[in-house]
Structure formats: C-alpha cells, structure tokens
Amino acid sequence: MQKMLVEGGHPLNGKVRVSGAKNSAVALLPAAILADSQVTIEGLPDISDVYTLGELLEEIGGRVVWDGQTVHIDPEHMISMPLPNGQVKKLRASYYFMGAMLGKFKQAVIGLPGGCYLGPRPIDQHIKGFEALGAEVTNEHGAIYIRAKELIGARIYLDVVSVGATINIMLAAVRAKGRTIIENAAKEPEIIDVATLLTNMGAKIKGVGTDVIRIDGVPSLHGCRHTIIPDRIEAGTYAITAAAVGNEVIIDNVIPQHLESLLAKLREMGVTVEESDEQLYIAARDPLKSVDIKTLVYPGFPTDLQQPFTSLLTKASSTGVITDTIYSARMKHVDELRRMNANIKVEGGSIIVSGPNKLAGARVKASDLRAGAALIIAGLMADGITEITGLEHIDRGYENITEKLNQLGANIWREEMSEREVVQFKNS
Ligand code: EPU
C-alpha cells in the first residue's frame, strides 16, 4: 500500500493534457454489451475504474482487447451471467451493467454497487425506470435481480434529476419495443456522449442535452467506433489547482463550455481565465476574493468540484460558503483540511471557509476520489510536506495525477507505507 507525499510551495507553470472523461468511460464500456458486433472506444482514461469494467465485460464472455487508450470490445459471446459479488462492488458505475444487460438479455443480476461514500446514494429512480419498461425488480441478499419477458417503451418521469438513472434507462430502452420518453432527464455532457455512442450503434434517440429524451426502440444494435469526450472534472480540478498555486497554466483537451459555472466563479475570485477552442489558460492572482458556491445539476456548479474548490477557498480573502445540494454529506475533506490549519467548519449543512489561511503539511486521508484531489491541492498550497493515504480512491479517477502535476513543476512522490502505517490506516 502506498502513500503520496506532496511538498508545498512550488508554483506551477506549463501545459497539462486532460484525459478522456471517467464518468463517460464507465457508461460507454457497459453500453458496448448492447451491440451485436465489435465496439471500439478511443481515448479512454488510464484509471482503475476503466480496467475493472473491462474485467467485468470479460467475466460475462466479452472479448476485450486493449491498444493503449483504445479498447475493442467484441460482445458476440457475451451471456447474461449473474454478477452478484466481486468486482461490481468496487465501483458505483457497475450499475450500468443493469441497464445494458437488461436491454440485451432481458435479465440481469448485479450486486449493489460500491464507489465513493457521499452519503446515501439510492438507485430507486433506475429501478422505477426498469419497472416502467416491464421488468420485475427484486433485491435478494444484496444483489438486484431484474427480469423481463419483454421490454416495452414507456413514459418515465424522474422524481430526482439523476445522471445514472437517465443513462441506465436509456441503455434499457434502446432495444425495447416502441417509444420511451424520459422526462426530467439529466443533461450532463457524459449523457450526450453515451447517446452519441448508442446512436452510432444504430439507436434512435432524440433530445439528449434537454430534459426530455425520446427513444424509439430498435431490434438490434451494431458495432461502431467512438471517441470519448474530455474529462470536464479532471480539467476543472487542474483549473482550480492552477488558480491555487499556478503562475500560468494551460489546460489542453478541454471543452470550455462544459466548465462555464466553474470558470465564472474563478473569474469572480479574480483569477485570469482565457478560453480557446480546446484550451484554458489560467493565471493565478493574489489576493483572491471569496465567493459562495452552491452545487447544482448541470450546467450548475458540479458537486464533483466542490471538494477541490474548498481547498482553493482557504486562500481567499474572507469567508466563503459552500452548499452541496446534490450530496449534502460530501464533506469528509473538511476534517482533513482542518488538520492542515484550515479555518473551516460545517454549519447548517454548509461548509464555511474563513480565509485567508496559511495551510501547513500534515498526515491526511483521502476518504473518496474528489476529497483526494482536494487534499493534493491543499498539499501544494501548504508549507512543508503533506502525506496522503487512501490513494486507491484517487487512482480510480485521475490518470497519472502525480506525473501530470510534476510536469507542471510540483514535487509529489509515492512511497510504500510501513506495516505500522498500514495498520494505523486500516484502523482510522
Ligand atoms: N438519486 C436518487 N435516486 C436515484 C438516483 C439518484 O435519489 O435513483 C439522488 C442521489 O442521491 C443524488 C442525486 O440524485 O442526491 C444525483 O445523483 P446521480 O444519480 O446524478 O449521481 P450518480 O449517477 O450516481 C454521477 C457521477 C458522480 C457525480 C454525480 C452527480 C458517475 C459514475 N458518477 O453519479 O461522480 O457526483 O453523477 O453529478 O457518473 C465522481 O466522479 O466523483 C462522482 C461521484
């Protein structure tokens, strides 16, 4: 088991390239199940969630061939193998096997998904959608059993705007009989990416990117080639890092329109932000003004950038308030930042950061993926060395983050933990 050491005080300069979008990748890979011939996906991020899903595709009989960032998935010999345990527990997105296997085989048995703990993360809207399409859904010993004689298109109103439920219902509906209408659908760019893949496979989908999606089911889908969109959350994480400790940083392979809510907040703080077709230029300015943040569904401020942004706010000139309306319990980074001398508290469901604070290196634990990013940013801002454990969360979602930051001038390295440290970590 490894820990990460971050030496603060090195200003960042230069260019960093953003990888393919994690939250697209984790849906595109299961979506390939729905095809009857080979699907090729280009530009996948080199992160552990992607390989876990590749192994799950192999477990159900898929032929999965990697060629760098490209994967070829041949679904011809896939079967509706139950996946009640094992790898499915490692990540949240294994729930996309439910929609994809239901769409293809009319049945699926999938263990309840794992992933980052951000408070309760129900999947009732996914299930509501499957049931509306004609499936019977039961929860037996921690696995979801889904069976349908046939799937018939339906009108489904989502009570909560959900990325996962919108994608999962699309996956189940593209091969159903007749028309499915998803109302109050989520509009995240990753949903458009998945719909683009499905359309290239022969699906008939209209309205993605709006809150009403119409799907006319087709009997079969064929293989295709697809290039993934860039990861807006990774790009946003580097933009926040550049605002915190950058001199001049260029973030390459970005769709700036996907990040308007973040860029507006950075500008409000006084950061210089310039956008071009596929790049962002960020130049940090001192002092930074405090701002308030409320996370919302897309195109609002993304919950996935709330934690990294908390670290940035410790540097700002007065008090900033962060309210996460998507995951109100996404706050495990707060205690860790306090260990690093941040003047920060949770009050009435919001995080209150009273800056400016001079952070100091400390031993901290990444409790989830974006908390990990927040701690790396804080470590870069701090005096001295910050030791971060819980790297398995960070590796699930950020491709080569150590190398990418070091290329910009950071000083970050990994070390094996001693036996005593491993025991301490497991008990903490
Ligand atoms: N919700 C329900 N019922 C449902 C589904 C969701 O009540 O059936 C609630 C959730 O509890 C939450 C809200 O609806 O309060 C939104 O959840 P959503 O379903 O949109 O989240 P998700 O699909 O499980 C994806 C990303 C998350 C990201 C959220 C919100 C993937 C694999 N995960 O999760 O990404 O935070 O959307 O944008 O796409 C991350 O990358 O660090 C991450 C956690």
Short mmCIF file of C-alpha atoms and ligand atoms in Angstrom, two decimals:
data_model
loop_
_atom_site.label_atom_id
_atom_site.label_comp_id
_atom_site.label_asym_id
_atom_site.label_seq_id
_atom_site.Cartn_x
_atom_site.Cartn_y
_atom_site.Cartn_z
CA MET A 1 0.00 0.00 0.00
CA GLN A 2 1.33 3.41 -0.92
CA LYS A 3 1.05 6.95 0.40
CA MET A 4 1.55 10.18 -1.53
CA LEU A 5 3.89 12.93 -0.39
CA VAL A 6 3.26 16.46 -1.59
CA GLU A 7 5.83 19.17 -0.96
CA GLY A 8 4.16 22.56 -0.97
CA GLY A 9 5.50 25.86 -2.19
CA HIS A 10 6.28 25.09 -5.85
CA PRO A 11 4.43 27.38 -8.28
CA LEU A 12 3.07 25.56 -11.35
CA ASN A 13 3.79 26.53 -14.95
CA GLY A 14 3.26 24.94 -18.35
CA LYS A 15 0.73 22.69 -20.05
CA VAL A 16 -1.29 19.72 -18.82
CA ARG A 17 -3.36 17.46 -21.05
CA VAL A 18 -6.75 16.26 -19.90
CA SER A 19 -7.71 12.59 -20.35
CA GLY A 20 -10.98 11.03 -21.52
CA ALA A 21 -13.96 11.51 -19.21
CA LYS A 22 -14.17 8.97 -16.38
CA ASN A 23 -17.93 9.32 -15.98
CA SER A 24 -18.43 8.76 -19.72
CA ALA A 25 -15.99 5.87 -19.87
CA VAL A 26 -17.75 3.98 -17.08
CA ALA A 27 -21.02 4.09 -19.05
CA LEU A 28 -19.60 3.62 -22.57
CA LEU A 29 -17.92 0.32 -21.65
CA PRO A 30 -21.13 -1.35 -20.37
CA ALA A 31 -23.07 0.20 -23.29
CA ALA A 32 -20.98 -1.96 -25.65
CA ILE A 33 -22.86 -5.01 -24.31
CA LEU A 34 -25.89 -3.83 -26.32
CA ALA A 35 -24.15 -4.23 -29.70
CA ASP A 36 -24.06 -7.45 -31.70
CA SER A 37 -20.60 -6.76 -33.18
CA GLN A 38 -17.33 -5.08 -32.19
CA VAL A 39 -17.37 -1.68 -30.49
CA THR A 40 -14.16 0.36 -30.42
CA ILE A 41 -13.78 3.20 -27.92
CA GLU A 42 -10.86 5.60 -28.26
CA GLY A 43 -9.30 7.95 -25.71
CA LEU A 44 -10.18 6.06 -22.54
CA PRO A 45 -8.53 7.33 -19.35
CA ASP A 46 -5.85 5.14 -17.76
CA ILE A 47 -7.65 4.71 -14.42
CA SER A 48 -8.56 1.68 -12.36
CA ASP A 49 -12.37 2.04 -12.80
CA VAL A 50 -11.94 1.53 -16.54
CA TYR A 51 -9.94 -1.69 -16.10
CA THR A 52 -12.39 -3.03 -13.51
CA LEU A 53 -15.21 -2.59 -16.02
CA GLY A 54 -13.11 -4.23 -18.74
CA GLU A 55 -12.68 -7.26 -16.44
CA LEU A 56 -16.42 -7.36 -15.80
CA LEU A 57 -17.06 -7.38 -19.57
CA GLU A 58 -14.67 -10.35 -19.85
CA GLU A 59 -16.43 -12.08 -16.95
CA ILE A 60 -19.67 -12.16 -18.97
CA GLY A 61 -17.89 -13.55 -22.05
CA GLY A 62 -16.80 -10.39 -23.88
CA ARG A 63 -13.52 -10.27 -25.78
CA VAL A 64 -11.73 -7.13 -24.61
CA VAL A 65 -8.54 -6.07 -26.38
CA TRP A 66 -6.59 -3.01 -25.23
CA ASP A 67 -4.41 -0.97 -27.54
CA GLY A 68 -3.12 1.93 -25.41
CA GLN A 69 -6.05 4.25 -24.74
CA THR A 70 -8.26 2.36 -27.21
CA VAL A 71 -10.33 -0.70 -26.40
CA HIS A 72 -12.00 -3.14 -28.78
CA ILE A 73 -14.96 -4.95 -27.23
CA ASP A 74 -16.42 -7.93 -29.05
CA PRO A 75 -19.78 -8.74 -27.42
CA GLU A 76 -20.61 -11.75 -29.64
CA HIS A 77 -20.14 -14.41 -26.95
CA MET A 78 -21.46 -12.42 -24.00
CA ILE A 79 -24.06 -14.16 -21.84
CA SER A 80 -26.38 -12.93 -19.12
CA MET A 81 -24.06 -14.13 -16.39
CA PRO A 82 -25.11 -13.04 -12.87
CA LEU A 83 -22.63 -10.65 -11.22
CA PRO A 84 -23.80 -10.63 -7.60
CA ASN A 85 -20.40 -10.11 -5.95
CA GLY A 86 -16.75 -9.35 -6.59
CA GLN A 87 -15.65 -6.58 -8.94
CA VAL A 88 -19.10 -4.93 -9.14
CA LYS A 89 -18.68 -3.82 -5.53
CA LYS A 90 -15.53 -1.85 -6.39
CA LEU A 91 -17.24 0.98 -8.21
CA ARG A 92 -20.53 2.78 -8.47
CA ALA A 93 -20.83 2.60 -12.23
CA SER A 94 -21.18 -1.19 -12.27
CA TYR A 95 -24.89 -0.33 -12.05
CA TYR A 96 -24.76 0.38 -15.80
CA PHE A 97 -24.49 -3.40 -16.28
CA MET A 98 -28.11 -3.49 -15.06
CA GLY A 99 -29.50 -1.35 -17.89
CA ALA A 100 -27.20 -2.76 -20.57
CA MET A 101 -27.77 -6.44 -19.68
CA LEU A 102 -31.50 -5.87 -19.27
CA GLY A 103 -31.60 -4.18 -22.69
CA LYS A 104 -29.69 -7.01 -24.36
CA PHE A 105 -30.70 -10.18 -22.45
CA LYS A 106 -33.95 -9.08 -20.74
CA GLN A 107 -32.38 -10.03 -17.42
CA ALA A 108 -29.58 -9.01 -15.09
CA VAL A 109 -28.33 -9.91 -11.64
CA ILE A 110 -25.94 -7.29 -10.29
CA GLY A 111 -24.58 -6.79 -6.77
CA LEU A 112 -25.40 -3.43 -5.22
CA PRO A 113 -22.69 -1.04 -6.44
CA GLY A 114 -19.81 0.36 -4.37
CA GLY A 115 -17.88 3.55 -5.13
CA CYS A 116 -17.29 6.73 -3.14
CA TYR A 117 -19.33 7.13 0.04
CA LEU A 118 -21.01 10.51 -0.31
CA GLY A 119 -23.98 9.83 1.97
CA PRO A 120 -26.97 7.74 0.86
CA ARG A 121 -26.92 7.04 -2.89
CA PRO A 122 -30.22 5.31 -3.70
CA ILE A 123 -30.98 3.79 -7.12
CA ASP A 124 -34.77 3.94 -6.81
CA GLN A 125 -35.10 6.02 -9.99
CA HIS A 126 -33.13 3.46 -12.02
CA ILE A 127 -35.46 0.75 -10.72
CA LYS A 128 -38.55 2.85 -11.37
CA GLY A 129 -37.42 3.15 -14.99
CA PHE A 130 -36.73 -0.59 -15.42
CA GLU A 131 -40.14 -1.42 -13.93
CA ALA A 132 -41.89 1.07 -16.20
CA LEU A 133 -40.32 -0.74 -19.18
CA GLY A 134 -41.88 -4.00 -17.96
CA ALA A 135 -39.17 -5.55 -15.77
CA GLU A 136 -39.68 -7.15 -12.39
CA VAL A 137 -37.02 -5.98 -9.94
CA THR A 138 -36.19 -7.60 -6.59
CA ASN A 139 -33.41 -7.13 -4.08
CA GLU A 140 -32.15 -10.52 -2.89
CA HIS A 141 -29.24 -10.80 -0.45
CA GLY A 142 -27.63 -7.54 -1.56
CA ALA A 143 -28.00 -8.12 -5.31
CA ILE A 144 -30.59 -6.65 -7.66
CA TYR A 145 -32.44 -9.23 -9.78
CA ILE A 146 -34.08 -7.78 -12.89
CA ARG A 147 -36.16 -9.89 -15.27
CA ALA A 148 -38.49 -9.00 -18.12
CA LYS A 149 -40.49 -11.13 -20.59
CA GLU A 150 -40.23 -8.22 -22.96
CA LEU A 151 -39.35 -4.56 -22.67
CA ILE A 152 -41.95 -2.10 -23.89
CA GLY A 153 -41.32 1.64 -24.22
CA ALA A 154 -42.92 3.84 -21.56
CA ARG A 155 -43.14 7.44 -20.33
CA ILE A 156 -40.90 7.81 -17.28
CA TYR A 157 -40.74 10.92 -15.12
CA LEU A 158 -37.65 11.02 -12.91
CA ASP A 159 -38.51 12.33 -9.44
CA VAL A 160 -34.87 13.31 -8.98
CA VAL A 161 -32.61 14.55 -11.79
CA SER A 162 -30.13 11.68 -11.93
CA VAL A 163 -27.19 11.10 -14.27
CA GLY A 164 -27.09 7.37 -13.51
CA ALA A 165 -30.84 6.79 -13.84
CA THR A 166 -31.01 8.74 -17.13
CA ILE A 167 -28.18 6.69 -18.67
CA ASN A 168 -29.39 3.37 -17.24
CA ILE A 169 -32.92 3.87 -18.58
CA MET A 170 -31.51 4.86 -22.00
CA LEU A 171 -29.46 1.63 -22.01
CA ALA A 172 -32.50 -0.48 -21.15
CA ALA A 173 -34.80 1.32 -23.61
CA VAL A 174 -32.77 1.45 -26.85
CA ARG A 175 -33.74 -2.14 -27.76
CA ALA A 176 -37.23 -2.08 -26.19
CA LYS A 177 -40.38 -2.20 -28.33
CA GLY A 178 -41.83 1.22 -29.08
CA ARG A 179 -41.15 4.68 -27.71
CA THR A 180 -39.68 5.59 -24.33
CA ILE A 181 -39.83 9.16 -23.05
CA ILE A 182 -37.62 10.15 -20.12
CA GLU A 183 -38.87 13.35 -18.52
CA ASN A 184 -36.86 15.45 -16.04
CA ALA A 185 -33.76 13.78 -17.51
CA ALA A 186 -30.26 14.87 -16.53
CA LYS A 187 -28.32 16.96 -19.10
CA GLU A 188 -24.66 16.27 -18.25
CA PRO A 189 -22.23 16.10 -21.22
CA GLU A 190 -21.48 12.46 -20.33
CA ILE A 191 -25.12 11.59 -21.12
CA ILE A 192 -24.73 13.15 -24.57
CA ASP A 193 -21.53 11.14 -25.06
CA VAL A 194 -23.29 7.86 -24.22
CA ALA A 195 -26.21 8.77 -26.50
CA THR A 196 -23.74 9.51 -29.31
CA LEU A 197 -22.21 6.05 -28.95
CA LEU A 198 -25.66 4.42 -28.89
CA THR A 199 -26.75 6.42 -31.95
CA ASN A 200 -23.59 5.32 -33.79
CA MET A 201 -24.61 1.76 -32.86
CA GLY A 202 -27.97 2.33 -34.59
CA ALA A 203 -30.15 3.54 -31.70
CA LYS A 204 -32.80 6.20 -32.28
CA ILE A 205 -32.51 8.85 -29.57
CA LYS A 206 -33.66 12.48 -29.62
CA GLY A 207 -33.50 15.29 -27.11
CA VAL A 208 -30.32 14.41 -25.19
CA GLY A 209 -28.96 17.53 -23.53
CA THR A 210 -32.54 18.66 -22.82
CA ASP A 211 -34.72 17.40 -20.00
CA VAL A 212 -36.92 15.27 -22.29
CA ILE A 213 -35.29 12.34 -24.07
CA ARG A 214 -37.23 10.32 -26.67
CA ILE A 215 -36.05 6.85 -27.62
CA ASP A 216 -37.57 4.72 -30.36
CA GLY A 217 -36.52 1.16 -29.70
CA VAL A 218 -34.78 -0.88 -32.41
CA PRO A 219 -34.47 -4.70 -32.51
CA SER A 220 -30.68 -4.80 -32.70
CA LEU A 221 -27.58 -2.60 -32.49
CA HIS A 222 -24.32 -2.95 -34.36
CA GLY A 223 -20.70 -2.19 -33.53
CA CYS A 224 -19.06 1.17 -34.17
CA ARG A 225 -16.07 3.36 -33.36
CA HIS A 226 -16.36 6.16 -30.82
CA THR A 227 -14.03 8.77 -29.34
CA ILE A 228 -14.73 9.78 -25.77
CA ILE A 229 -15.13 13.43 -24.66
CA PRO A 230 -12.50 15.07 -22.41
CA ASP A 231 -12.98 14.85 -18.64
CA ARG A 232 -14.52 18.16 -17.50
CA ILE A 233 -13.99 17.27 -13.84
CA GLU A 234 -10.29 16.49 -14.34
CA ALA A 235 -9.95 19.74 -16.34
CA GLY A 236 -11.78 21.62 -13.58
CA THR A 237 -9.52 20.08 -10.95
CA TYR A 238 -6.43 21.37 -12.82
CA ALA A 239 -8.06 24.78 -13.30
CA ILE A 240 -8.64 25.03 -9.54
CA THR A 241 -5.08 23.82 -8.87
CA ALA A 242 -3.72 26.45 -11.25
CA ALA A 243 -5.79 29.13 -9.51
CA ALA A 244 -4.38 27.98 -6.17
CA VAL A 245 -0.68 27.53 -6.99
CA GLY A 246 -0.21 28.30 -10.66
CA ASN A 247 1.70 31.08 -12.28
CA GLU A 248 0.49 30.41 -15.80
CA VAL A 249 -1.04 27.06 -16.70
CA ILE A 250 -2.54 25.88 -19.98
CA ILE A 251 -5.06 23.07 -19.75
CA ASP A 252 -5.25 21.23 -23.04
CA ASN A 253 -8.00 18.99 -24.48
CA VAL A 254 -10.93 20.73 -22.80
CA ILE A 255 -14.40 21.73 -23.93
CA PRO A 256 -14.54 25.09 -22.07
CA GLN A 257 -18.36 25.28 -22.40
CA HIS A 258 -18.58 22.22 -20.10
CA LEU A 259 -16.99 24.25 -17.31
CA GLU A 260 -18.74 27.64 -17.53
CA SER A 261 -20.04 27.54 -13.94
CA LEU A 262 -16.55 26.91 -12.54
CA LEU A 263 -14.85 29.44 -14.82
CA ALA A 264 -17.38 32.12 -13.83
CA LYS A 265 -16.57 31.52 -10.14
CA LEU A 266 -12.81 31.62 -10.77
CA ARG A 267 -13.20 34.95 -12.59
CA GLU A 268 -15.36 36.25 -9.74
CA MET A 269 -12.44 35.43 -7.41
CA GLY A 270 -10.07 37.47 -9.57
CA VAL A 271 -8.33 34.61 -11.39
CA THR A 272 -7.38 35.29 -15.02
CA VAL A 273 -9.17 32.74 -17.23
CA GLU A 274 -8.92 32.68 -21.01
CA GLU A 275 -10.73 30.18 -23.21
CA SER A 276 -9.94 28.97 -26.70
CA ASP A 277 -11.42 26.08 -28.71
CA GLU A 278 -9.77 23.27 -26.77
CA GLN A 279 -7.67 25.01 -24.14
CA LEU A 280 -7.93 27.03 -20.97
CA TYR A 281 -5.30 29.50 -19.81
CA ILE A 282 -5.34 30.11 -16.07
CA ALA A 283 -3.16 32.63 -14.26
CA ALA A 284 -3.42 32.89 -10.50
CA ARG A 285 -3.70 36.32 -8.91
CA ASP A 286 -3.19 37.37 -5.30
CA PRO A 287 -5.21 38.16 -3.30
CA LEU A 288 -8.23 36.07 -4.28
CA LYS A 289 -11.74 37.23 -3.38
CA SER A 290 -14.00 34.82 -1.51
CA VAL A 291 -17.12 33.51 -3.25
CA ASP A 292 -20.07 31.33 -2.28
CA ILE A 293 -20.79 28.09 -4.14
CA LYS A 294 -23.98 26.07 -4.48
CA THR A 295 -23.67 22.77 -6.35
CA LEU A 296 -26.47 22.02 -8.79
CA VAL A 297 -27.21 19.65 -11.65
CA TYR A 298 -25.55 20.51 -14.97
CA PRO A 299 -24.98 23.24 -16.10
CA GLY A 300 -24.79 24.38 -12.46
CA PHE A 301 -21.63 24.13 -10.37
CA PRO A 302 -20.64 20.40 -10.30
CA THR A 303 -20.68 18.58 -6.97
CA ASP A 304 -17.53 16.76 -8.14
CA LEU A 305 -15.58 20.05 -7.99
CA GLN A 306 -16.94 21.16 -4.63
CA GLN A 307 -14.20 19.46 -2.61
CA PRO A 308 -11.24 20.70 -4.72
CA PHE A 309 -12.80 24.18 -4.64
CA THR A 310 -12.95 24.08 -0.83
CA SER A 311 -9.14 23.92 -0.74
CA LEU A 312 -8.87 26.93 -3.05
CA LEU A 313 -11.22 28.97 -0.84
CA THR A 314 -8.82 28.65 2.14
CA LYS A 315 -6.60 31.07 0.26
CA ALA A 316 -9.28 33.69 -0.42
CA SER A 317 -9.53 36.96 1.46
CA SER A 318 -12.64 36.42 3.61
CA THR A 319 -15.48 33.96 4.21
CA GLY A 320 -16.89 31.67 1.51
CA VAL A 321 -19.87 29.34 1.93
CA ILE A 322 -20.22 26.04 0.04
CA THR A 323 -23.55 24.25 -0.13
CA ASP A 324 -23.76 20.87 -1.86
CA THR A 325 -27.39 20.34 -2.88
CA ILE A 326 -26.58 17.06 -4.68
CA TYR A 327 -24.67 15.23 -1.92
CA SER A 328 -25.19 17.04 1.38
CA ALA A 329 -22.84 14.60 3.17
CA ARG A 330 -19.92 15.11 0.77
CA MET A 331 -17.84 16.71 3.49
CA LYS A 332 -15.21 14.21 4.58
CA HIS A 333 -12.46 16.51 3.32
CA VAL A 334 -13.36 19.17 5.89
CA ASP A 335 -11.78 17.48 8.94
CA GLU A 336 -8.65 16.68 6.93
CA LEU A 337 -8.28 20.30 5.77
CA ARG A 338 -8.67 21.37 9.38
CA ARG A 339 -5.67 19.17 10.25
CA MET A 340 -3.77 21.32 7.75
CA ASN A 341 -4.68 24.53 9.63
CA ALA A 342 -7.69 25.50 7.52
CA ASN A 343 -10.19 27.67 9.32
CA ILE A 344 -13.21 25.74 8.18
CA LYS A 345 -16.42 24.40 9.73
CA VAL A 346 -19.69 22.77 8.82
CA GLU A 347 -22.77 24.73 9.85
CA GLY A 348 -26.39 24.21 8.85
CA GLY A 349 -25.43 21.78 6.09
CA SER A 350 -22.91 24.18 4.52
CA ILE A 351 -19.13 24.35 4.62
CA ILE A 352 -17.85 27.72 5.81
CA VAL A 353 -14.29 28.62 4.93
CA SER A 354 -12.83 31.66 6.64
CA GLY A 355 -9.77 32.67 4.70
CA PRO A 356 -7.10 33.54 4.17
CA ASN A 357 -5.32 30.61 5.86
CA LYS A 358 -1.71 29.54 5.56
CA LEU A 359 -2.00 25.78 5.29
CA ALA A 360 0.61 23.50 6.85
CA GLY A 361 1.60 19.99 5.74
CA ALA A 362 0.01 17.18 7.77
CA ARG A 363 -0.90 13.46 7.60
CA VAL A 364 -4.32 13.22 5.98
CA LYS A 365 -6.58 10.57 4.49
CA ALA A 366 -8.46 10.68 1.20
CA SER A 367 -11.90 9.27 2.01
CA ASP A 368 -13.15 9.47 -1.57
CA LEU A 369 -11.94 10.43 -5.05
CA ARG A 370 -12.58 14.18 -5.06
CA ALA A 371 -11.58 14.54 -1.39
CA GLY A 372 -8.26 13.11 -2.57
CA ALA A 373 -7.94 15.83 -5.21
CA ALA A 374 -8.82 18.46 -2.59
CA LEU A 375 -6.02 17.21 -0.33
CA ILE A 376 -3.44 17.20 -3.14
CA ILE A 377 -4.33 20.83 -3.93
CA ALA A 378 -4.13 21.72 -0.24
CA GLY A 379 -0.74 19.96 -0.05
CA LEU A 380 0.55 22.04 -2.97
CA MET A 381 -0.60 25.21 -1.16
CA ALA A 382 0.80 24.22 2.24
CA ASP A 383 4.13 24.84 3.92
CA GLY A 384 6.09 21.61 4.27
CA ILE A 385 5.11 18.09 3.30
CA THR A 386 1.62 16.60 3.27
CA GLU A 387 1.24 12.81 3.48
CA ILE A 388 -1.91 11.48 1.86
CA THR A 389 -3.25 7.95 2.32
CA GLY A 390 -6.30 6.38 0.63
CA LEU A 391 -4.70 6.58 -2.82
CA GLU A 392 -6.91 3.80 -4.18
CA HIS A 393 -9.71 6.39 -4.38
CA ILE A 394 -7.55 8.86 -6.32
CA ASP A 395 -6.33 6.15 -8.73
CA ARG A 396 -9.94 5.22 -9.54
CA GLY A 397 -10.48 8.55 -11.25
CA TYR A 398 -7.36 10.64 -12.03
CA GLU A 399 -4.98 9.41 -14.71
CA ASN A 400 -1.31 9.83 -13.71
CA ILE A 401 -2.05 12.75 -11.43
CA THR A 402 1.40 12.64 -9.81
CA GLU A 403 3.19 12.75 -13.20
CA LYS A 404 0.89 15.43 -14.63
CA LEU A 405 1.41 17.76 -11.66
CA ASN A 406 5.17 17.12 -11.53
CA GLN A 407 5.39 18.07 -15.22
CA LEU A 408 3.93 21.43 -14.20
CA GLY A 409 6.64 21.86 -11.55
CA ALA A 410 5.11 20.22 -8.45
CA ASN A 411 7.14 17.95 -6.21
CA ILE A 412 4.97 14.89 -5.49
CA TRP A 413 6.06 11.30 -4.99
CA ARG A 414 4.74 7.99 -3.69
CA GLU A 415 6.26 5.74 -1.05
CA GLU A 416 5.39 2.31 0.26
CA MET A 417 3.74 2.54 3.68
CA SER A 418 5.39 0.75 6.59
CA GLU A 419 3.49 -2.13 8.23
CA ARG A 420 2.70 0.12 11.20
CA GLU A 421 1.30 2.82 8.90
CA VAL A 422 -0.87 0.27 7.08
CA VAL A 423 -2.34 -0.92 10.39
CA GLN A 424 -2.93 2.70 11.50
CA PHE A 425 -4.58 3.46 8.15
CA LYS A 426 -6.89 0.44 8.35
CA ASN A 427 -7.95 1.37 11.90
CA SER A 428 -8.55 5.04 11.11
N1 EPU B 1 -30.64 9.92 -6.56
C1 EPU B 1 -31.77 9.37 -6.01
N2 EPU B 1 -32.28 8.23 -6.58
C2 EPU B 1 -31.70 7.64 -7.66
C3 EPU B 1 -30.54 8.21 -8.22
C4 EPU B 1 -30.03 9.35 -7.64
O1 EPU B 1 -32.33 9.88 -5.04
O2 EPU B 1 -32.22 6.62 -8.13
C5 EPU B 1 -30.08 11.16 -5.98
C6 EPU B 1 -28.65 10.98 -5.44
O3 EPU B 1 -28.67 10.50 -4.11
C7 EPU B 1 -28.10 12.38 -5.56
C8 EPU B 1 -28.78 12.91 -6.83
O4 EPU B 1 -29.92 12.10 -7.04
O5 EPU B 1 -28.51 13.17 -4.48
C9 EPU B 1 -27.91 12.87 -8.09
O6 EPU B 1 -27.36 11.58 -8.25
P1 EPU B 1 -26.95 10.98 -9.66
O7 EPU B 1 -27.78 9.76 -9.90
O8 EPU B 1 -26.98 12.05 -10.68
O9 EPU B 1 -25.48 10.51 -9.38
P2 EPU B 1 -24.74 9.25 -9.98
O10 EPU B 1 -25.25 9.00 -11.34
O11 EPU B 1 -24.77 8.13 -9.02
C10 EPU B 1 -22.86 10.59 -11.14
C11 EPU B 1 -21.36 10.60 -11.10
C12 EPU B 1 -20.88 11.22 -9.80
C13 EPU B 1 -21.46 12.63 -9.68
C14 EPU B 1 -22.99 12.57 -9.80
C15 EPU B 1 -23.64 13.94 -9.80
C16 EPU B 1 -20.83 8.62 -12.34
C17 EPU B 1 -20.32 7.24 -12.34
N3 EPU B 1 -20.89 9.23 -11.17
O12 EPU B 1 -23.28 9.79 -10.04
O13 EPU B 1 -19.48 11.29 -9.90
O14 EPU B 1 -21.12 13.17 -8.44
O15 EPU B 1 -23.37 11.91 -11.03
O16 EPU B 1 -23.17 14.71 -10.86
O17 EPU B 1 -21.18 9.16 -13.38
C18 EPU B 1 -17.29 11.46 -9.12
O18 EPU B 1 -16.91 11.45 -10.31
O19 EPU B 1 -16.50 11.72 -8.16
C19 EPU B 1 -18.67 11.14 -8.81
C20 EPU B 1 -19.08 10.79 -7.60
#
